[in-house]
PDB file of C-alpha atoms and ligand atoms in Angstrom:
ATOM      1  CA  UNK A 249     103.846   3.723  99.081  1.00 71.00           C
ATOM      2  CA  UNK A 250     100.407   4.430  97.548  1.00 91.00           C
ATOM      3  CA  UNK A 251      99.084   7.346  95.560  1.00 96.00           C
ATOM      4  CA  UNK A 252      98.852  10.769  97.315  1.00 97.00           C
ATOM      5  CA  UNK A 253      96.223  13.365  96.569  1.00 97.00           C
ATOM      6  CA  UNK A 254      94.903  16.528  98.209  1.00 98.00           C
ATOM      7  CA  UNK A 255      93.933  20.181  98.251  1.00 98.00           C
ATOM      8  CA  UNK A 256      96.699  22.682  98.864  1.00 98.00           C
ATOM      9  CA  UNK A 257      95.032  26.074  99.326  1.00 98.00           C
ATOM     10  CA  UNK A 258      96.878  29.364  98.940  1.00 98.00           C
ATOM     11  CA  UNK A 259      95.707  32.156 101.279  1.00 98.00           C
ATOM     12  CA  UNK A 260      97.010  35.567 102.126  1.00 97.00           C
ATOM     13  CA  UNK A 261      96.620  39.345 101.744  1.00 97.00           C
ATOM     14  CA  UNK A 262      96.160  41.025  98.352  1.00 97.00           C
ATOM     15  CA  UNK A 263      99.254  41.570  96.182  1.00 97.00           C
ATOM     16  CA  UNK A 264     101.657  39.383  98.162  1.00 98.00           C
ATOM     17  CA  UNK A 265     102.277  36.984  95.209  1.00 98.00           C
ATOM     18  CA  UNK A 266      99.833  34.166  95.674  1.00 98.00           C
ATOM     19  CA  UNK A 267      99.112  33.845  91.941  1.00 98.00           C
ATOM     20  CA  UNK A 268     102.802  34.121  91.039  1.00 98.00           C
ATOM     21  CA  UNK A 269     103.418  31.227  93.389  1.00 98.00           C
ATOM     22  CA  UNK A 270     100.647  29.069  92.069  1.00 98.00           C
ATOM     23  CA  UNK A 271     101.732  29.567  88.503  1.00 98.00           C
ATOM     24  CA  UNK A 272     105.329  28.747  89.436  1.00 98.00           C
ATOM     25  CA  UNK A 273     104.286  25.554  91.306  1.00 98.00           C
ATOM     26  CA  UNK A 274     102.062  24.418  88.365  1.00 98.00           C
ATOM     27  CA  UNK A 275     104.468  25.591  85.674  1.00 97.00           C
ATOM     28  CA  UNK A 276     101.760  27.275  83.686  1.00 96.00           C
ATOM     29  CA  UNK A 277     100.282  30.780  83.309  1.00 96.00           C
ATOM     30  CA  UNK A 278      96.919  30.104  84.903  1.00 97.00           C
ATOM     31  CA  UNK A 279      96.155  32.977  87.255  1.00 98.00           C
ATOM     32  CA  UNK A 280      96.597  36.541  85.990  1.00 97.00           C
ATOM     33  CA  UNK A 281      99.264  38.549  87.845  1.00 97.00           C
ATOM     34  CA  UNK A 282      99.486  42.354  88.058  1.00 96.00           C
ATOM     35  CA  UNK A 283     101.058  44.920  90.330  1.00 96.00           C
ATOM     36  CA  UNK A 284      97.628  45.938  91.594  1.00 96.00           C
ATOM     37  CA  UNK A 285      95.816  44.542  94.594  1.00 96.00           C
ATOM     38  CA  UNK A 286      92.636  42.431  94.053  1.00 97.00           C
ATOM     39  CA  UNK A 287      93.834  41.044  90.802  1.00 97.00           C
ATOM     40  CA  UNK A 288      92.410  37.568  91.608  1.00 98.00           C
ATOM     41  CA  UNK A 289      88.624  37.480  92.158  1.00 98.00           C
ATOM     42  CA  UNK A 290      87.935  33.772  92.004  1.00 98.00           C
ATOM     43  CA  UNK A 291      89.196  30.553  93.327  1.00 98.00           C
ATOM     44  CA  UNK A 292      91.297  29.107  90.587  1.00 98.00           C
ATOM     45  CA  UNK A 293      92.598  25.609  90.688  1.00 98.00           C
ATOM     46  CA  UNK A 294      95.947  24.533  89.266  1.00 98.00           C
ATOM     47  CA  UNK A 295      96.559  20.831  89.300  1.00 98.00           C
ATOM     48  CA  UNK A 296      99.945  19.059  89.358  1.00 98.00           C
ATOM     49  CA  UNK A 297      99.970  15.368  88.330  1.00 97.00           C
ATOM     50  CA  UNK A 298     102.672  12.798  88.397  1.00 95.00           C
ATOM     51  CA  UNK A 299     102.553   9.033  88.728  1.00 95.00           C
ATOM     52  CA  UNK A 300     102.293   9.057  92.502  1.00 96.00           C
ATOM     53  CA  UNK A 301     100.667  12.486  93.232  1.00 97.00           C
ATOM     54  CA  UNK A 302      97.783  14.744  92.333  1.00 98.00           C
ATOM     55  CA  UNK A 303      98.250  18.110  93.979  1.00 98.00           C
ATOM     56  CA  UNK A 304      95.227  20.446  93.596  1.00 98.00           C
ATOM     57  CA  UNK A 305      96.421  23.984  94.292  1.00 98.00           C
ATOM     58  CA  UNK A 306      93.784  26.700  94.851  1.00 98.00           C
ATOM     59  CA  UNK A 307      94.727  30.270  94.223  1.00 98.00           C
ATOM     60  CA  UNK A 308      92.280  32.573  96.036  1.00 98.00           C
ATOM     61  CA  UNK A 309      91.499  36.352  96.206  1.00 98.00           C
ATOM     62  CA  UNK A 310      93.584  38.366  98.674  1.00 98.00           C
ATOM     63  CA  UNK A 311      91.907  38.547 102.066  1.00 97.00           C
ATOM     64  CA  UNK A 312      90.205  41.888 102.762  1.00 96.00           C
ATOM     65  CA  UNK A 313      87.269  43.401 104.645  1.00 96.00           C
ATOM     66  CA  UNK A 314      84.631  43.665 101.966  1.00 96.00           C
ATOM     67  CA  UNK A 315      83.052  47.059 101.154  1.00 96.00           C
ATOM     68  CA  UNK A 316      80.676  45.850  98.462  1.00 97.00           C
ATOM     69  CA  UNK A 317      79.035  42.620  97.444  1.00 97.00           C
ATOM     70  CA  UNK A 318      81.550  41.661  94.743  1.00 98.00           C
ATOM     71  CA  UNK A 319      84.156  41.686  97.493  1.00 97.00           C
ATOM     72  CA  UNK A 320      81.835  39.607  99.713  1.00 97.00           C
ATOM     73  CA  UNK A 321      81.609  37.091  96.894  1.00 97.00           C
ATOM     74  CA  UNK A 322      85.390  37.065  96.572  1.00 98.00           C
ATOM     75  CA  UNK A 323      85.705  36.375 100.347  1.00 97.00           C
ATOM     76  CA  UNK A 324      83.312  33.488 100.008  1.00 97.00           C
ATOM     77  CA  UNK A 325      85.890  31.777  97.769  1.00 98.00           C
ATOM     78  CA  UNK A 326      88.452  32.358 100.557  1.00 97.00           C
ATOM     79  CA  UNK A 327      85.912  30.917 103.058  1.00 96.00           C
ATOM     80  CA  UNK A 328      85.480  27.641 101.112  1.00 96.00           C
ATOM     81  CA  UNK A 329      89.228  27.462 100.663  1.00 97.00           C
ATOM     82  CA  UNK A 330      89.675  27.664 104.469  1.00 97.00           C
ATOM     83  CA  UNK A 331      87.320  24.780 104.904  1.00 96.00           C
ATOM     84  CA  UNK A 332      88.461  22.151 102.409  1.00 96.00           C
ATOM     85  CA  UNK A 333      92.276  22.440 102.597  1.00 97.00           C
ATOM     86  CA  UNK A 334      94.476  19.424 103.346  1.00 98.00           C
ATOM     87  CA  UNK A 335      97.418  21.792 103.530  1.00 98.00           C
ATOM     88  CA  UNK A 336      97.719  25.569 103.590  1.00 98.00           C
ATOM     89  CA  UNK A 337     100.294  27.799 101.954  1.00 98.00           C
ATOM     90  CA  UNK A 338      99.957  31.132 103.753  1.00 98.00           C
ATOM     91  CA  UNK A 339     101.646  33.726 101.665  1.00 98.00           C
ATOM     92  CA  UNK A 340     102.896  37.092 102.994  1.00 97.00           C
ATOM     93  CA  UNK A 341     105.639  39.307 101.697  1.00 95.00           C
ATOM     94  CA  UNK A 342     108.638  41.039 103.339  1.00 92.00           C
ATOM     95  CA  UNK A 343     106.722  44.245 103.408  1.00 92.00           C
ATOM     96  CA  UNK A 344     103.482  43.215 105.113  1.00 94.00           C
ATOM     97  CA  UNK A 345     103.362  44.182 108.795  1.00 88.00           C
ATOM     98  CA  UNK A 346      99.817  43.734 109.795  1.00 86.00           C
ATOM     99  CA  UNK A 347      97.012  41.998 107.768  1.00 87.00           C
ATOM    100  CA  UNK A 348      93.964  44.143 106.998  1.00 83.00           C
ATOM    101  CA  UNK A 349      91.996  41.174 108.363  1.00 87.00           C
ATOM    102  CA  UNK A 350      94.117  39.661 111.083  1.00 85.00           C
ATOM    103  CA  UNK A 351      91.176  37.412 112.083  1.00 90.00           C
ATOM    104  CA  UNK A 352      92.106  35.137 109.294  1.00 93.00           C
ATOM    105  CA  UNK A 353      95.204  34.004 111.263  1.00 93.00           C
ATOM    106  CA  UNK A 354      92.988  32.792 114.067  1.00 92.00           C
ATOM    107  CA  UNK A 355      90.857  30.914 111.579  1.00 92.00           C
ATOM    108  CA  UNK A 356      93.909  29.265 110.083  1.00 94.00           C
ATOM    109  CA  UNK A 357      95.296  28.204 113.517  1.00 91.00           C
ATOM    110  CA  UNK A 358      91.903  26.553 114.364  1.00 91.00           C
ATOM    111  CA  UNK A 359      92.024  24.300 111.359  1.00 92.00           C
ATOM    112  CA  UNK A 360      93.850  20.989 111.629  1.00 91.00           C
ATOM    113  CA  UNK A 361      95.645  21.288 108.305  1.00 97.00           C
ATOM    114  CA  UNK A 362      99.362  21.911 108.400  1.00 97.00           C
ATOM    115  CA  UNK A 363     100.404  25.468 107.404  1.00 98.00           C
ATOM    116  CA  UNK A 364     103.523  26.606 105.571  1.00 98.00           C
ATOM    117  CA  UNK A 365     104.102  30.333 105.847  1.00 98.00           C
ATOM    118  CA  UNK A 366     105.908  31.772 102.788  1.00 98.00           C
ATOM    119  CA  UNK A 367     107.561  35.113 103.088  1.00 97.00           C
ATOM    120  CA  UNK A 368     107.713  36.221  99.515  1.00 97.00           C
ATOM    121  CA  UNK A 369     109.793  38.673  97.500  1.00 96.00           C
ATOM    122  CA  UNK A 370     113.091  37.592  99.063  1.00 95.00           C
ATOM    123  CA  UNK A 371     114.806  38.979  95.993  1.00 95.00           C
ATOM    124  CA  UNK A 372     113.950  42.527  97.129  1.00 94.00           C
ATOM    125  CA  UNK A 373     115.596  42.311 100.580  1.00 91.00           C
ATOM    126  CA  UNK A 374     118.828  41.425 102.207  1.00 87.00           C
ATOM    127  CA  UNK A 375     118.604  37.873 103.465  1.00 81.00           C
ATOM    128  CA  UNK A 376     119.987  38.926 106.887  1.00 86.00           C
ATOM    129  CA  UNK A 377     116.833  41.056 107.444  1.00 86.00           C
ATOM    130  CA  UNK A 378     114.651  37.998 107.036  1.00 88.00           C
ATOM    131  CA  UNK A 379     115.501  36.478 110.418  1.00 90.00           C
ATOM    132  CA  UNK A 380     113.367  38.902 112.357  1.00 91.00           C
ATOM    133  CA  UNK A 381     110.503  38.506 109.920  1.00 93.00           C
ATOM    134  CA  UNK A 382     110.656  34.742 110.167  1.00 94.00           C
ATOM    135  CA  UNK A 383     110.484  34.974 113.927  1.00 94.00           C
ATOM    136  CA  UNK A 384     107.561  37.336 113.905  1.00 93.00           C
ATOM    137  CA  UNK A 385     105.505  35.075 111.657  1.00 94.00           C
ATOM    138  CA  UNK A 386     106.410  31.994 113.740  1.00 95.00           C
ATOM    139  CA  UNK A 387     104.847  33.783 116.722  1.00 93.00           C
ATOM    140  CA  UNK A 388     101.750  34.786 114.799  1.00 93.00           C
ATOM    141  CA  UNK A 389     101.192  31.221 113.490  1.00 93.00           C
ATOM    142  CA  UNK A 390     102.581  28.880 116.146  1.00 92.00           C
ATOM    143  CA  UNK A 391     103.142  25.373 114.778  1.00 91.00           C
ATOM    144  CA  UNK A 392     103.543  26.497 111.195  1.00 96.00           C
ATOM    145  CA  UNK A 393     106.727  26.131 109.229  1.00 96.00           C
ATOM    146  CA  UNK A 394     108.123  29.360 107.826  1.00 97.00           C
ATOM    147  CA  UNK A 395     110.147  29.717 104.616  1.00 97.00           C
ATOM    148  CA  UNK A 396     111.349  32.852 102.722  1.00 96.00           C
ATOM    149  CA  UNK A 397     110.939  32.518  98.938  1.00 97.00           C
ATOM    150  CA  UNK A 398     110.891  34.446  95.758  1.00 97.00           C
ATOM    151  CA  UNK A 399     107.963  33.132  93.736  1.00 98.00           C
ATOM    152  CA  UNK A 400     108.873  35.389  90.833  1.00 98.00           C
ATOM    153  CA  UNK A 401     112.488  34.255  90.642  1.00 98.00           C
ATOM    154  CA  UNK A 402     111.757  30.604  91.568  1.00 97.00           C
ATOM    155  CA  UNK A 403     113.926  30.780  94.805  1.00 97.00           C
ATOM    156  CA  UNK A 404     113.096  28.017  97.350  1.00 97.00           C
ATOM    157  CA  UNK A 405     109.913  27.035  95.556  1.00 98.00           C
ATOM    158  CA  UNK A 406     111.340  23.451  95.238  1.00 98.00           C
ATOM    159  CA  UNK A 407     111.300  23.276  99.012  1.00 98.00           C
ATOM    160  CA  UNK A 408     107.580  24.157  98.955  1.00 98.00           C
ATOM    161  CA  UNK A 409     106.937  21.198  96.710  1.00 98.00           C
ATOM    162  CA  UNK A 410     109.001  18.903  99.070  1.00 97.00           C
ATOM    163  CA  UNK A 411     107.094  20.098 102.085  1.00 98.00           C
ATOM    164  CA  UNK A 412     103.826  19.447 100.304  1.00 98.00           C
ATOM    165  CA  UNK A 413     104.717  15.978  99.057  1.00 97.00           C
ATOM    166  CA  UNK A 414     105.891  14.885 102.584  1.00 97.00           C
ATOM    167  CA  UNK A 415     102.462  15.848 103.980  1.00 97.00           C
ATOM    168  CA  UNK A 416      99.879  15.050 101.243  1.00 98.00           C
ATOM    169  CA  UNK A 417      97.373  12.448 102.383  1.00 97.00           C
ATOM    170  CA  UNK A 418      97.242   9.096 100.727  1.00 97.00           C
ATOM    171  CA  UNK A 419      94.324   8.631  98.386  1.00 96.00           C
ATOM    172  CA  UNK A 420      93.149   8.296  94.732  1.00 96.00           C
ATOM    173  CA  UNK A 421      93.121  11.295  92.342  1.00 96.00           C
ATOM    174  CA  UNK A 422      90.150  13.638  92.657  1.00 95.00           C
ATOM    175  CA  UNK A 423      90.286  14.893  89.115  1.00 96.00           C
ATOM    176  CA  UNK A 424      91.305  13.326  85.795  1.00 96.00           C
ATOM    177  CA  UNK A 425      95.092  12.824  85.807  1.00 96.00           C
ATOM    178  CA  UNK A 426      95.294  14.915  82.572  1.00 95.00           C
ATOM    179  CA  UNK A 427      93.480  17.847  84.173  1.00 96.00           C
ATOM    180  CA  UNK A 428      95.303  21.211  84.606  1.00 97.00           C
ATOM    181  CA  UNK A 429      92.495  23.256  86.137  1.00 97.00           C
ATOM    182  CA  UNK A 430      88.883  23.200  87.053  1.00 95.00           C
ATOM    183  CA  UNK A 431      88.011  26.337  84.995  1.00 96.00           C
ATOM    184  CA  UNK A 432      86.884  26.342  81.416  1.00 96.00           C
ATOM    185  CA  UNK A 433      88.782  28.166  78.501  1.00 96.00           C
ATOM    186  CA  UNK A 434      86.128  30.945  78.548  1.00 96.00           C
ATOM    187  CA  UNK A 435      87.157  31.829  82.104  1.00 97.00           C
ATOM    188  CA  UNK A 436      90.770  32.271  81.181  1.00 98.00           C
ATOM    189  CA  UNK A 437      89.695  34.388  78.081  1.00 98.00           C
ATOM    190  CA  UNK A 438      87.866  36.787  80.366  1.00 98.00           C
ATOM    191  CA  UNK A 439      90.752  36.943  82.840  1.00 98.00           C
ATOM    192  CA  UNK A 440      93.217  37.786  80.109  1.00 98.00           C
ATOM    193  CA  UNK A 441      91.114  40.694  79.037  1.00 98.00           C
ATOM    194  CA  UNK A 442      90.784  41.791  82.683  1.00 98.00           C
ATOM    195  CA  UNK A 443      94.541  41.603  83.050  1.00 98.00           C
ATOM    196  CA  UNK A 444      95.092  44.048  80.200  1.00 98.00           C
ATOM    197  CA  UNK A 445      92.613  46.466  81.815  1.00 98.00           C
ATOM    198  CA  UNK A 446      94.316  46.165  85.221  1.00 98.00           C
ATOM    199  CA  UNK A 447      97.664  46.775  83.484  1.00 97.00           C
ATOM    200  CA  UNK A 448      96.750  49.880  81.478  1.00 97.00           C
ATOM    201  CA  UNK A 449      94.155  51.685  83.645  1.00 97.00           C
ATOM    202  CA  UNK A 450      94.415  53.383  86.952  1.00 92.00           C
ATOM    203  CA  UNK A 451      92.303  54.257  89.964  1.00 89.00           C
ATOM    204  CA  UNK A 452      88.745  52.846  90.021  1.00 93.00           C
ATOM    205  CA  UNK A 453      88.463  51.600  86.409  1.00 97.00           C
ATOM    206  CA  UNK A 454      89.947  48.073  86.890  1.00 97.00           C
ATOM    207  CA  UNK A 455      87.743  47.639  89.945  1.00 97.00           C
ATOM    208  CA  UNK A 456      84.620  48.659  88.094  1.00 98.00           C
ATOM    209  CA  UNK A 457      85.074  46.217  85.260  1.00 98.00           C
ATOM    210  CA  UNK A 458      83.748  42.712  84.702  1.00 98.00           C
ATOM    211  CA  UNK A 459      84.068  40.584  81.567  1.00 98.00           C
ATOM    212  CA  UNK A 460      81.495  38.253  80.143  1.00 97.00           C
ATOM    213  CA  UNK A 461      82.354  35.963  77.340  1.00 98.00           C
ATOM    214  CA  UNK A 462      78.980  35.948  75.398  1.00 97.00           C
ATOM    215  CA  UNK A 463      80.144  33.937  72.279  1.00 97.00           C
ATOM    216  CA  UNK A 464      82.870  31.468  71.681  1.00 97.00           C
ATOM    217  CA  UNK A 465      82.607  29.776  68.270  1.00 97.00           C
ATOM    218  CA  UNK A 466      85.290  27.498  67.071  1.00 96.00           C
ATOM    219  CA  UNK A 467      85.592  27.299  63.300  1.00 97.00           C
ATOM    220  CA  UNK A 468      88.139  25.384  61.356  1.00 96.00           C
ATOM    221  CA  UNK A 469      90.664  28.164  60.990  1.00 96.00           C
ATOM    222  CA  UNK A 470      89.613  30.626  63.645  1.00 98.00           C
ATOM    223  CA  UNK A 471      87.909  31.070  67.025  1.00 98.00           C
ATOM    224  CA  UNK A 472      85.377  33.891  67.114  1.00 98.00           C
ATOM    225  CA  UNK A 473      84.968  35.381  70.632  1.00 98.00           C
ATOM    226  CA  UNK A 474      82.657  38.114  71.748  1.00 98.00           C
ATOM    227  CA  UNK A 475      83.546  39.321  75.288  1.00 98.00           C
ATOM    228  CA  UNK A 476      81.428  42.112  76.781  1.00 98.00           C
ATOM    229  CA  UNK A 477      83.294  44.528  79.067  1.00 98.00           C
ATOM    230  CA  UNK A 478      80.862  45.756  81.709  1.00 98.00           C
ATOM    231  CA  UNK A 479      81.536  49.107  83.533  1.00 98.00           C
ATOM    232  CA  UNK A 480      79.623  50.936  86.185  1.00 98.00           C
ATOM    233  CA  UNK A 481      79.407  54.325  84.563  1.00 97.00           C
ATOM    234  CA  UNK A 482      79.235  55.997  81.206  1.00 97.00           C
ATOM    235  CA  UNK A 483      82.345  58.058  82.013  1.00 97.00           C
ATOM    236  CA  UNK A 484      84.381  54.761  82.477  1.00 97.00           C
ATOM    237  CA  UNK A 485      83.279  53.696  79.032  1.00 97.00           C
ATOM    238  CA  UNK A 486      84.864  56.788  77.568  1.00 97.00           C
ATOM    239  CA  UNK A 487      88.040  56.262  79.579  1.00 97.00           C
ATOM    240  CA  UNK A 488      88.346  52.684  78.367  1.00 98.00           C
ATOM    241  CA  UNK A 489      87.814  53.558  74.727  1.00 97.00           C
ATOM    242  CA  UNK A 490      90.257  56.392  75.009  1.00 97.00           C
ATOM    243  CA  UNK A 491      91.437  59.028  72.501  1.00 96.00           C
ATOM    244  CA  UNK A 492      90.454  57.961  68.978  1.00 96.00           C
ATOM    245  CA  UNK A 493      89.608  54.531  70.313  1.00 96.00           C
ATOM    246  CA  UNK A 494      93.251  53.625  70.875  1.00 97.00           C
ATOM    247  CA  UNK A 495      92.761  52.515  74.512  1.00 97.00           C
ATOM    248  CA  UNK A 496      90.291  49.829  73.656  1.00 98.00           C
ATOM    249  CA  UNK A 497      92.207  48.826  70.583  1.00 98.00           C
ATOM    250  CA  UNK A 498      95.273  48.205  72.640  1.00 98.00           C
ATOM    251  CA  UNK A 499      93.322  46.033  75.158  1.00 98.00           C
ATOM    252  CA  UNK A 500      91.865  44.059  72.283  1.00 98.00           C
ATOM    253  CA  UNK A 501      95.158  43.488  70.468  1.00 98.00           C
ATOM    254  CA  UNK A 502      97.165  42.501  73.517  1.00 98.00           C
ATOM    255  CA  UNK A 503      94.423  40.252  74.846  1.00 98.00           C
ATOM    256  CA  UNK A 504      93.883  38.588  71.450  1.00 98.00           C
ATOM    257  CA  UNK A 505      97.625  37.760  71.180  1.00 98.00           C
ATOM    258  CA  UNK A 506      97.607  36.071  74.585  1.00 98.00           C
ATOM    259  CA  UNK A 507      94.348  34.179  73.887  1.00 98.00           C
ATOM    260  CA  UNK A 508      95.742  33.004  70.529  1.00 98.00           C
ATOM    261  CA  UNK A 509      98.816  31.713  72.394  1.00 97.00           C
ATOM    262  CA  UNK A 510      96.682  29.986  75.009  1.00 96.00           C
ATOM    263  CA  UNK A 511      94.262  28.362  72.541  1.00 97.00           C
ATOM    264  CA  UNK A 512      96.972  27.810  69.924  1.00 97.00           C
ATOM    265  CA  UNK A 513      94.684  29.029  67.197  1.00 98.00           C
ATOM    266  CA  UNK A 514      93.858  32.252  65.355  1.00 98.00           C
ATOM    267  CA  UNK A 515      91.313  34.337  67.216  1.00 98.00           C
ATOM    268  CA  UNK A 516      88.927  37.036  66.251  1.00 98.00           C
ATOM    269  CA  UNK A 517      88.048  38.986  69.392  1.00 98.00           C
ATOM    270  CA  UNK A 518      85.253  41.602  69.763  1.00 98.00           C
ATOM    271  CA  UNK A 519      85.080  43.588  73.033  1.00 98.00           C
ATOM    272  CA  UNK A 520      82.001  45.823  73.170  1.00 98.00           C
ATOM    273  CA  UNK A 521      81.588  47.914  76.315  1.00 98.00           C
ATOM    274  CA  UNK A 522      78.257  48.037  78.150  1.00 98.00           C
ATOM    275  CA  UNK A 523      77.345  50.189  81.153  1.00 98.00           C
ATOM    276  CA  UNK A 524      75.664  48.179  83.957  1.00 97.00           C
ATOM    277  CA  UNK A 525      75.112  50.424  86.902  1.00 96.00           C
ATOM    278  CA  UNK A 526      75.584  48.843  90.306  1.00 95.00           C
ATOM    279  CA  UNK A 527      76.705  45.419  89.045  1.00 98.00           C
ATOM    280  CA  UNK A 528      79.130  45.131  91.970  1.00 97.00           C
ATOM    281  CA  UNK A 529      76.205  45.191  94.488  1.00 97.00           C
ATOM    282  CA  UNK A 530      73.576  43.359  92.386  1.00 97.00           C
ATOM    283  CA  UNK A 531      73.170  39.754  93.607  1.00 96.00           C
ATOM    284  CA  UNK A 532      71.659  38.521  90.316  1.00 96.00           C
ATOM    285  CA  UNK A 533      74.356  40.062  88.224  1.00 96.00           C
ATOM    286  CA  UNK A 534      77.094  38.724  90.497  1.00 97.00           C
ATOM    287  CA  UNK A 535      75.633  35.206  90.285  1.00 96.00           C
ATOM    288  CA  UNK A 536      75.710  35.482  86.509  1.00 95.00           C
ATOM    289  CA  UNK A 537      79.270  36.518  86.665  1.00 96.00           C
ATOM    290  CA  UNK A 538      80.146  33.494  88.705  1.00 95.00           C
ATOM    291  CA  UNK A 539      80.149  34.898  92.245  1.00 94.00           C
ATOM    292  CA  UNK A 540      78.186  33.658  95.246  1.00 79.00           C
ATOM    293  CA  UNK A 541      76.091  30.534  95.430  1.00 64.00           C
TER     294      UNK A 541
HETATM  295  N1  LIG B 140     110.014  41.351  93.413  1.00 56.64           N
HETATM  296  C1  LIG B 140     109.144  40.270  93.479  1.00 56.64           C
HETATM  297  N2  LIG B 140     107.889  40.612  93.060  1.00 56.64           N
HETATM  298  C2  LIG B 140     107.048  39.548  93.137  1.00 56.64           C
HETATM  299  C3  LIG B 140     107.348  38.243  93.591  1.00 56.64           C
HETATM  300  N3  LIG B 140     106.249  37.510  93.513  1.00 56.64           N
HETATM  301  C4  LIG B 140     105.268  38.306  93.007  1.00 56.64           C
HETATM  302  N4  LIG B 140     105.706  39.516  92.796  1.00 56.64           N
HETATM  303  C5  LIG B 140     104.932  40.679  92.257  1.00 56.64           C
HETATM  304  O1  LIG B 140     103.946  41.060  93.181  1.00 56.64           O
HETATM  305  C6  LIG B 140     102.815  41.563  92.487  1.00 56.64           C
HETATM  306  C7  LIG B 140     101.592  40.778  92.947  1.00 56.64           C
HETATM  307  O2  LIG B 140     101.659  39.441  92.483  1.00 56.64           O
HETATM  308  P1  LIG B 140     100.378  38.501  92.442  1.00 56.64           P
HETATM  309  O3  LIG B 140     100.891  37.121  92.219  1.00 56.64           O
HETATM  310  O4  LIG B 140      99.387  39.050  91.448  1.00 56.64           O
HETATM  311  O5  LIG B 140      99.849  38.689  93.901  1.00 56.64           O
HETATM  312  P2  LIG B 140      98.497  38.042  94.536  1.00 56.64           P
HETATM  313  O6  LIG B 140      98.806  37.749  95.926  1.00 56.64           O
HETATM  314  O7  LIG B 140      97.935  36.931  93.683  1.00 56.64           O
HETATM  315  O8  LIG B 140      97.506  39.319  94.407  1.00 56.64           O
HETATM  316  P3  LIG B 140      95.847  39.401  94.470  1.00 56.64           P
HETATM  317  O9  LIG B 140      95.387  38.464  93.427  1.00 56.64           O
HETATM  318  O10 LIG B 140      95.611  40.845  94.195  1.00 56.64           O
HETATM  319  O11 LIG B 140      95.384  38.985  95.815  1.00 56.64           O
HETATM  320  C8  LIG B 140     103.093  41.413  90.992  1.00 56.64           C
HETATM  321  O12 LIG B 140     103.558  42.673  90.511  1.00 56.64           O
HETATM  322  C9  LIG B 140     104.158  40.367  90.940  1.00 56.64           C
HETATM  323  O13 LIG B 140     105.055  40.441  89.804  1.00 56.64           O
HETATM  324  C10 LIG B 140     108.741  38.005  94.029  1.00 56.64           C
HETATM  325  O14 LIG B 140     109.111  36.930  94.342  1.00 56.64           O
HETATM  326  N5  LIG B 140     109.519  39.115  93.894  1.00 56.64           N
HETATM  327 MG1  LIG B 141      96.203  36.782  92.669  1.00 56.64          MG
END
């Protein structure tokens, strides 16, 4: 048997556990995970290599109907992931009844790529209640296989790997066999900072924030990073900074610790905040932040 290689694209609604699943499959903390919807904004690749396989997973933003251009950009990543998949992992969870964009199911059916439907968060429900759920998804996506899992607790994730390996096309590796992802370190630095903001702030603040790593200097003993936090409004800057500056301090400290762990080196992290009105609807800004083409 020859070498197998292909793109396994992870698609589904926001907050169902797509990123949790990819990290579990890859065995690394690549995508950020939070309890809020729209945590993932980009297509993030996680690559699994062994002697006979290269599996290129793509985590994607949760499918939604866009209401501003940033979300249009996010859905463009989903669009390309719909087009270049060898296999699909369609993730839903026990609680999802109807997708906010049910059209996506029609799109999935039309592609030729095999689909595995994963009903996530099995740990939160009685297994006996899963039967009906499995049947309903089998009707929605005829021809697909359906499997209940818990991505977080690693239940049935091994079966996902078996399903993939049995269907992966034969072919040479697309990426270096040492590669873990397609994204540079700077990207993960900005994601870690955004994760802390998603974790500690409510309402519109996390959705109004974008991070840009402006400087990344590696010295012998330390890496100096300057990451600008962009917000939409002056008032959001105040909220982020918080009483006596403690809010921003907490973000900086928590992010720095995670970044140090990722880079395995001491880090100095500066996180100035800048107001950029309307960045979520500004094509030029969005392009600079890595959205759109
Ligand atoms: N109980 C339970 N929670 C889970 C499981 N998998 C994921 N979660 C939680 O569900 C929430 C969303 O997980 P994510 O992996 O960020 O979901 P996502 O689909 O990537 O979300 P978006 O990036 O916003 O589209 C987080 O709070 C996870 O901890 C699971 O198997 N069981
Ligand atoms: Mg995600």
